[in-house]
């Protein structure tokens, strides 16, 4: 056989920017094993993860490992020389598998890497692990907004009933409930956003860009527009395909955004018109008051002039009686 065979060798090295914990979790998912077994691969000693591969199969396995954040390499298998002197008699009822490696604490889990790769990741809402795409990000955000609105409405109605009995208690309870709803909404929103960042291959810590002036107003638009990684990345396999419900909810959210924008514009225009009307009314009242003052002053001047004319026309007593 002239076909060369290859093996995948790993000595614990990781790709730049990949954390050790992340790589171990990814390997555990790839190997369908637990993290304790994966820990044995990170001793610094070279370990053959897969043997007796063709060049094409070796490239496939290597790419799968690189997607998990592992810096493995391909090495050519050394030819094995067989000697009749090394054979041993065995019982006819049992056979020894010489191709299997001897038991060792450093032996990798016996599971295929490329063949057992999950096609899609498992969706989990209340976690910062995993990935979601653009449409699912919009759909989950819409559901979160509706839930917050419904819960707030229920507690507002209950608060009105409590306020009728004791306004002080209603104020305290309303404040505490409002804080709880706000914290829960922010926490779930952070989890959803982090999963969307993972789909782009970005760190979840970039969520804090929302707090940066000007950047925080553009960053959510990027999350809704930029496509995610088509294949697996350091945060796991790609998310499942979008269902019909996800497509409908994302379309509703996209239709809701222009409505909110139009409502904000209408409110702004209405406020501007009210302010303009108020200014015009104030100017009119001011001009009216000034006109009235001028009229009063003119009337006073006329009265003074009439009185002066009357005084001038007052007859003088004659000396002849």
Short mmCIF file of C-alpha atoms in Angstrom, two decimals:
data_model
loop_
_atom_site.label_atom_id
_atom_site.label_comp_id
_atom_site.label_asym_id
_atom_site.label_seq_id
_atom_site.Cartn_x
_atom_site.Cartn_y
_atom_site.Cartn_z
CA UNK A 1 0.00 0.00 0.00
CA UNK A 2 1.52 3.30 -1.08
CA UNK A 3 -1.17 5.42 0.55
CA UNK A 4 0.29 7.27 3.52
CA UNK A 5 -1.67 7.32 6.75
CA UNK A 6 -1.84 10.16 9.25
CA UNK A 7 -2.74 10.86 12.87
CA UNK A 8 -3.98 13.86 14.85
CA UNK A 9 -1.61 14.91 17.66
CA UNK A 10 -2.50 17.28 20.49
CA UNK A 11 -0.16 18.52 23.24
CA UNK A 12 -2.47 20.93 25.11
CA UNK A 13 -1.93 24.04 22.97
CA UNK A 14 -4.89 26.32 22.25
CA UNK A 15 -5.60 28.82 19.50
CA UNK A 16 -4.97 32.50 20.29
CA UNK A 17 -7.80 34.15 22.20
CA UNK A 18 -9.38 30.86 23.33
CA UNK A 19 -9.73 30.31 27.06
CA UNK A 20 -8.82 26.95 28.56
CA UNK A 21 -12.26 26.46 30.11
CA UNK A 22 -13.99 27.17 26.81
CA UNK A 23 -11.78 24.75 24.92
CA UNK A 24 -12.36 21.98 27.47
CA UNK A 25 -16.12 22.43 27.28
CA UNK A 26 -16.00 22.36 23.49
CA UNK A 27 -13.89 19.20 23.50
CA UNK A 28 -16.24 17.57 25.99
CA UNK A 29 -19.11 18.28 23.62
CA UNK A 30 -17.19 17.03 20.59
CA UNK A 31 -16.05 13.81 22.27
CA UNK A 32 -19.39 13.27 24.02
CA UNK A 33 -17.43 12.95 27.23
CA UNK A 34 -17.18 14.68 30.58
CA UNK A 35 -14.77 17.45 31.48
CA UNK A 36 -12.78 15.22 33.85
CA UNK A 37 -11.78 12.96 30.98
CA UNK A 38 -10.86 15.96 28.84
CA UNK A 39 -8.61 17.28 31.63
CA UNK A 40 -6.27 14.36 30.98
CA UNK A 41 -5.48 15.72 27.53
CA UNK A 42 -4.00 18.93 28.97
CA UNK A 43 -0.87 17.49 30.57
CA UNK A 44 1.54 18.95 28.03
CA UNK A 45 2.41 15.54 26.62
CA UNK A 46 1.62 14.75 22.98
CA UNK A 47 -1.49 12.61 22.64
CA UNK A 48 -2.74 10.95 19.46
CA UNK A 49 -6.43 11.84 19.28
CA UNK A 50 -7.05 9.87 16.07
CA UNK A 51 -4.93 7.41 14.11
CA UNK A 52 -4.79 5.69 10.74
CA UNK A 53 -6.46 8.47 8.73
CA UNK A 54 -6.24 9.46 5.11
CA UNK A 55 -5.07 12.97 4.34
CA UNK A 56 -8.62 14.19 3.64
CA UNK A 57 -10.04 12.63 6.82
CA UNK A 58 -7.17 14.05 8.86
CA UNK A 59 -7.91 17.54 7.52
CA UNK A 60 -11.58 17.11 8.47
CA UNK A 61 -10.74 16.08 12.03
CA UNK A 62 -8.19 18.88 12.36
CA UNK A 63 -10.72 21.50 11.24
CA UNK A 64 -13.24 20.20 13.78
CA UNK A 65 -10.66 20.55 16.54
CA UNK A 66 -9.70 24.05 15.43
CA UNK A 67 -13.37 25.07 15.54
CA UNK A 68 -13.32 23.93 19.14
CA UNK A 69 -10.35 26.20 19.84
CA UNK A 70 -7.69 23.46 19.92
CA UNK A 71 -4.32 23.84 18.20
CA UNK A 72 -3.72 20.26 17.06
CA UNK A 73 -1.53 19.08 14.18
CA UNK A 74 -1.32 16.32 11.60
CA UNK A 75 1.59 13.91 11.66
CA UNK A 76 2.37 11.06 9.32
CA UNK A 77 2.05 7.57 10.74
CA UNK A 78 5.31 5.66 10.96
CA UNK A 79 5.28 2.33 9.13
CA UNK A 80 5.06 -0.68 11.43
CA UNK A 81 7.45 -3.59 10.87
CA UNK A 82 6.03 -6.98 11.75
CA UNK A 83 8.12 -9.91 12.94
CA UNK A 84 7.04 -13.54 13.40
CA UNK A 85 9.15 -13.68 16.54
CA UNK A 86 6.83 -11.19 18.20
CA UNK A 87 3.70 -13.31 17.81
CA UNK A 88 2.24 -15.12 20.79
CA UNK A 89 -0.01 -18.07 21.10
CA UNK A 90 -3.50 -17.24 22.23
CA UNK A 91 -6.53 -19.25 23.05
CA UNK A 92 -8.77 -19.98 20.12
CA UNK A 93 -11.77 -18.62 21.98
CA UNK A 94 -10.29 -15.18 22.53
CA UNK A 95 -8.47 -12.71 20.31
CA UNK A 96 -6.32 -9.80 21.27
CA UNK A 97 -6.88 -6.48 19.50
CA UNK A 98 -3.35 -5.18 18.97
CA UNK A 99 -4.66 -2.08 17.23
CA UNK A 100 -6.19 -0.74 20.45
CA UNK A 101 -3.81 1.35 22.58
CA UNK A 102 -2.94 0.15 26.04
CA UNK A 103 -4.94 1.56 28.90
CA UNK A 104 -3.35 4.79 30.04
CA UNK A 105 -4.50 7.73 32.16
CA UNK A 106 -3.45 9.92 29.24
CA UNK A 107 -5.48 8.04 26.63
CA UNK A 108 -8.09 10.21 24.91
CA UNK A 109 -11.78 9.34 24.98
CA UNK A 110 -12.60 6.70 22.35
CA UNK A 111 -15.10 8.73 20.38
CA UNK A 112 -14.89 10.04 16.86
CA UNK A 113 -14.33 13.75 16.54
CA UNK A 114 -15.62 14.72 13.12
CA UNK A 115 -18.37 12.11 12.87
CA UNK A 116 -20.04 12.94 16.19
CA UNK A 117 -20.04 16.71 15.78
CA UNK A 118 -23.53 18.04 16.52
CA UNK A 119 -25.03 19.75 13.51
CA UNK A 120 -26.78 22.36 15.64
CA UNK A 121 -26.44 23.59 19.21
CA UNK A 122 -29.11 23.21 21.87
CA UNK A 123 -31.20 26.32 22.48
CA UNK A 124 -31.30 27.64 26.05
CA UNK A 125 -32.83 30.99 26.88
CA UNK A 126 -31.68 31.60 30.44
CA UNK A 127 -27.94 31.18 29.96
CA UNK A 128 -24.96 33.05 28.54
CA UNK A 129 -23.74 29.91 26.75
CA UNK A 130 -24.73 28.99 23.23
CA UNK A 131 -25.57 30.89 20.06
CA UNK A 132 -28.65 32.44 18.44
CA UNK A 133 -29.03 34.06 15.02
CA UNK A 134 -30.44 37.41 13.96
CA UNK A 135 -34.09 36.39 13.57
CA UNK A 136 -34.16 34.43 16.82
CA UNK A 137 -32.55 37.42 18.58
CA UNK A 138 -35.42 39.63 17.35
CA UNK A 139 -38.07 37.02 18.22
CA UNK A 140 -36.80 36.46 21.76
CA UNK A 141 -36.50 40.21 22.31
CA UNK A 142 -40.12 40.70 21.22
CA UNK A 143 -41.33 37.95 23.56
CA UNK A 144 -39.34 39.49 26.43
CA UNK A 145 -40.87 42.92 25.76
CA UNK A 146 -44.42 41.51 25.66
CA UNK A 147 -43.90 39.57 28.89
CA UNK A 148 -42.54 42.66 30.65
CA UNK A 149 -45.50 44.70 29.42
CA UNK A 150 -48.04 42.13 30.62
CA UNK A 151 -46.41 41.67 34.03
CA UNK A 152 -46.13 45.44 34.51
CA UNK A 153 -49.80 45.89 33.59
CA UNK A 154 -50.92 43.25 36.07
CA UNK A 155 -48.91 44.75 38.92
CA UNK A 156 -50.09 48.24 37.98
CA UNK A 157 -53.72 47.12 38.24
CA UNK A 158 -53.05 45.46 41.59
CA UNK A 159 -51.24 48.59 42.74
CA UNK A 160 -54.30 50.73 42.00
CA UNK A 161 -56.37 48.47 44.24
CA UNK A 162 -53.82 48.71 47.03
CA UNK A 163 -53.58 52.49 46.60
CA UNK A 164 -57.30 52.81 47.26
CA UNK A 165 -56.72 51.28 50.71
CA UNK A 166 -53.26 52.61 51.58
CA UNK A 167 -51.31 54.91 49.24
CA UNK A 168 -48.12 54.50 51.30
CA UNK A 169 -48.12 50.71 51.04
CA UNK A 170 -48.90 50.93 47.33
CA UNK A 171 -45.94 53.25 46.80
CA UNK A 172 -43.50 50.97 48.65
CA UNK A 173 -44.74 47.78 46.99
CA UNK A 174 -44.76 49.43 43.56
CA UNK A 175 -41.17 50.59 44.00
CA UNK A 176 -39.93 47.13 45.05
CA UNK A 177 -41.83 45.33 42.29
CA UNK A 178 -40.61 47.82 39.70
CA UNK A 179 -36.99 47.26 40.72
CA UNK A 180 -37.46 43.46 40.57
CA UNK A 181 -39.02 43.62 37.09
CA UNK A 182 -36.27 45.92 35.85
CA UNK A 183 -33.46 43.67 37.14
CA UNK A 184 -35.07 40.53 35.69
CA UNK A 185 -35.61 42.19 32.31
CA UNK A 186 -32.03 43.46 32.12
CA UNK A 187 -30.60 40.09 33.12
CA UNK A 188 -32.58 38.14 30.50
CA UNK A 189 -31.76 40.79 27.89
CA UNK A 190 -28.05 40.42 28.67
CA UNK A 191 -28.25 36.64 28.26
CA UNK A 192 -29.98 36.95 24.89
CA UNK A 193 -27.49 39.56 23.67
CA UNK A 194 -24.47 37.51 24.78
CA UNK A 195 -25.72 34.49 22.83
CA UNK A 196 -26.10 36.72 19.77
CA UNK A 197 -22.52 37.96 20.25
CA UNK A 198 -21.33 34.35 20.45
CA UNK A 199 -23.02 33.65 17.11
CA UNK A 200 -20.83 36.37 15.60
CA UNK A 201 -17.74 34.87 17.22
CA UNK A 202 -17.43 37.83 19.59
CA UNK A 203 -16.91 37.88 23.34
CA UNK A 204 -19.97 38.42 25.53
CA UNK A 205 -18.12 41.22 27.34
CA UNK A 206 -18.82 43.42 24.31
CA UNK A 207 -22.33 43.84 25.75
CA UNK A 208 -20.95 46.77 27.74
CA UNK A 209 -20.67 48.71 24.48
CA UNK A 210 -24.37 49.46 25.05
CA UNK A 211 -23.26 51.81 27.83
CA UNK A 212 -20.86 53.80 25.62
CA UNK A 213 -22.36 57.07 24.34
CA UNK A 214 -23.19 57.12 20.61
CA UNK A 215 -21.78 53.59 20.18
CA UNK A 216 -24.60 52.22 22.33
CA UNK A 217 -27.17 53.52 19.83
CA UNK A 218 -25.47 51.86 16.83
CA UNK A 219 -24.39 48.59 18.45
CA UNK A 220 -27.92 47.03 18.65
CA UNK A 221 -28.38 47.70 14.94
CA UNK A 222 -25.20 45.73 14.21
CA UNK A 223 -26.54 42.80 16.23
CA UNK A 224 -29.71 42.79 14.12
CA UNK A 225 -27.91 43.13 10.77
CA UNK A 226 -24.61 41.22 10.88
CA UNK A 227 -24.83 37.50 9.97
CA UNK A 228 -23.41 34.90 12.33
CA UNK A 229 -20.72 32.30 11.65
CA UNK A 230 -21.99 29.62 9.30
CA UNK A 231 -20.12 26.82 11.02
CA UNK A 232 -18.99 25.97 14.52
CA UNK A 233 -16.84 28.49 16.34
CA UNK A 234 -15.22 28.66 19.77
CA UNK A 235 -18.65 29.05 21.35
CA UNK A 236 -20.15 25.89 19.91
CA UNK A 237 -22.11 24.60 16.96
CA UNK A 238 -24.39 26.92 14.95
CA UNK A 239 -27.95 27.49 16.18
CA UNK A 240 -30.83 25.45 14.72
CA UNK A 241 -32.68 26.64 11.65
CA UNK A 242 -35.35 29.26 12.23
CA UNK A 243 -38.85 27.90 12.73
CA UNK A 244 -41.99 29.48 11.33
CA UNK A 245 -42.82 30.99 14.74
CA UNK A 246 -39.38 32.63 14.90
CA UNK A 247 -39.82 34.13 11.44
CA UNK A 248 -43.28 35.51 12.29
CA UNK A 249 -42.16 37.00 15.61
CA UNK A 250 -39.08 38.59 14.07
CA UNK A 251 -41.23 40.10 11.30
CA UNK A 252 -43.61 41.52 13.92
CA UNK A 253 -40.66 43.02 15.80
CA UNK A 254 -39.30 44.56 12.60
CA UNK A 255 -42.75 46.02 11.92
CA UNK A 256 -43.01 47.24 15.51
CA UNK A 257 -39.76 49.22 15.33
CA UNK A 258 -41.02 51.65 12.61
CA UNK A 259 -44.26 52.09 14.54
CA UNK A 260 -42.33 53.06 17.66
CA UNK A 261 -40.18 55.42 15.63
CA UNK A 262 -43.26 56.98 13.97
CA UNK A 263 -44.94 57.34 17.37
CA UNK A 264 -41.87 59.06 18.78
CA UNK A 265 -41.80 61.44 15.81
CA UNK A 266 -45.50 62.23 16.21
CA UNK A 267 -45.06 62.88 19.92
CA UNK A 268 -42.12 65.15 19.18
CA UNK A 269 -44.05 67.05 16.51
CA UNK A 270 -47.07 67.38 18.80
CA UNK A 271 -44.90 68.75 21.60
CA UNK A 272 -43.25 71.18 19.22
CA UNK A 273 -46.63 72.42 17.96
CA UNK A 274 -47.90 72.82 21.52
CA UNK A 275 -44.80 74.79 22.44
CA UNK A 276 -45.16 76.93 19.32
CA UNK A 277 -48.82 77.57 20.07
CA UNK A 278 -47.95 78.47 23.63
CA UNK A 279 -45.27 80.89 22.45
CA UNK A 280 -47.63 82.47 19.91
CA UNK A 281 -50.38 82.74 22.53
CA UNK A 282 -47.97 84.34 24.97
CA UNK A 283 -46.83 86.83 22.36
CA UNK A 284 -50.45 87.64 21.49
CA UNK A 285 -51.36 88.17 25.14
CA UNK A 286 -48.28 90.34 25.63
CA UNK A 287 -49.16 92.48 22.61
CA UNK A 288 -52.77 92.76 23.82
CA UNK A 289 -51.63 93.91 27.24
CA UNK A 290 -49.33 96.48 25.66
CA UNK A 291 -52.17 97.72 23.45
CA UNK A 292 -54.46 98.00 26.45
CA UNK A 293 -51.81 99.96 28.33
CA UNK A 294 -51.40 102.33 25.39
CA UNK A 295 -55.14 102.79 25.19
CA UNK A 296 -55.36 103.52 28.90
CA UNK A 297 -52.53 106.00 28.63
CA UNK A 298 -54.22 107.67 25.64
CA UNK A 299 -57.50 107.86 27.54
CA UNK A 300 -55.75 109.37 30.52
CA UNK A 301 -54.04 111.92 28.31
CA UNK A 302 -57.37 112.79 26.70
CA UNK A 303 -59.00 113.21 30.08
CA UNK A 304 -56.18 115.44 31.21
CA UNK A 305 -56.49 117.49 28.04
CA UNK A 306 -60.26 117.83 28.51
CA UNK A 307 -59.82 118.89 32.09
CA UNK A 308 -57.20 121.41 31.02
CA UNK A 309 -59.56 122.74 28.37
CA UNK A 310 -62.34 122.98 30.91
CA UNK A 311 -60.08 124.88 33.27
CA UNK A 312 -59.14 127.25 30.49
CA UNK A 313 -62.74 127.81 29.53
CA UNK A 314 -63.83 128.45 33.13
CA UNK A 315 -65.50 131.91 33.31
CA UNK A 316 -63.90 134.63 35.39
CA UNK A 317 -66.03 136.58 37.83
CA UNK A 318 -66.82 140.01 36.51
CA UNK A 319 -65.94 143.05 38.67
CA UNK A 320 -69.19 144.62 37.74
CA UNK A 321 -72.07 143.13 39.63
#
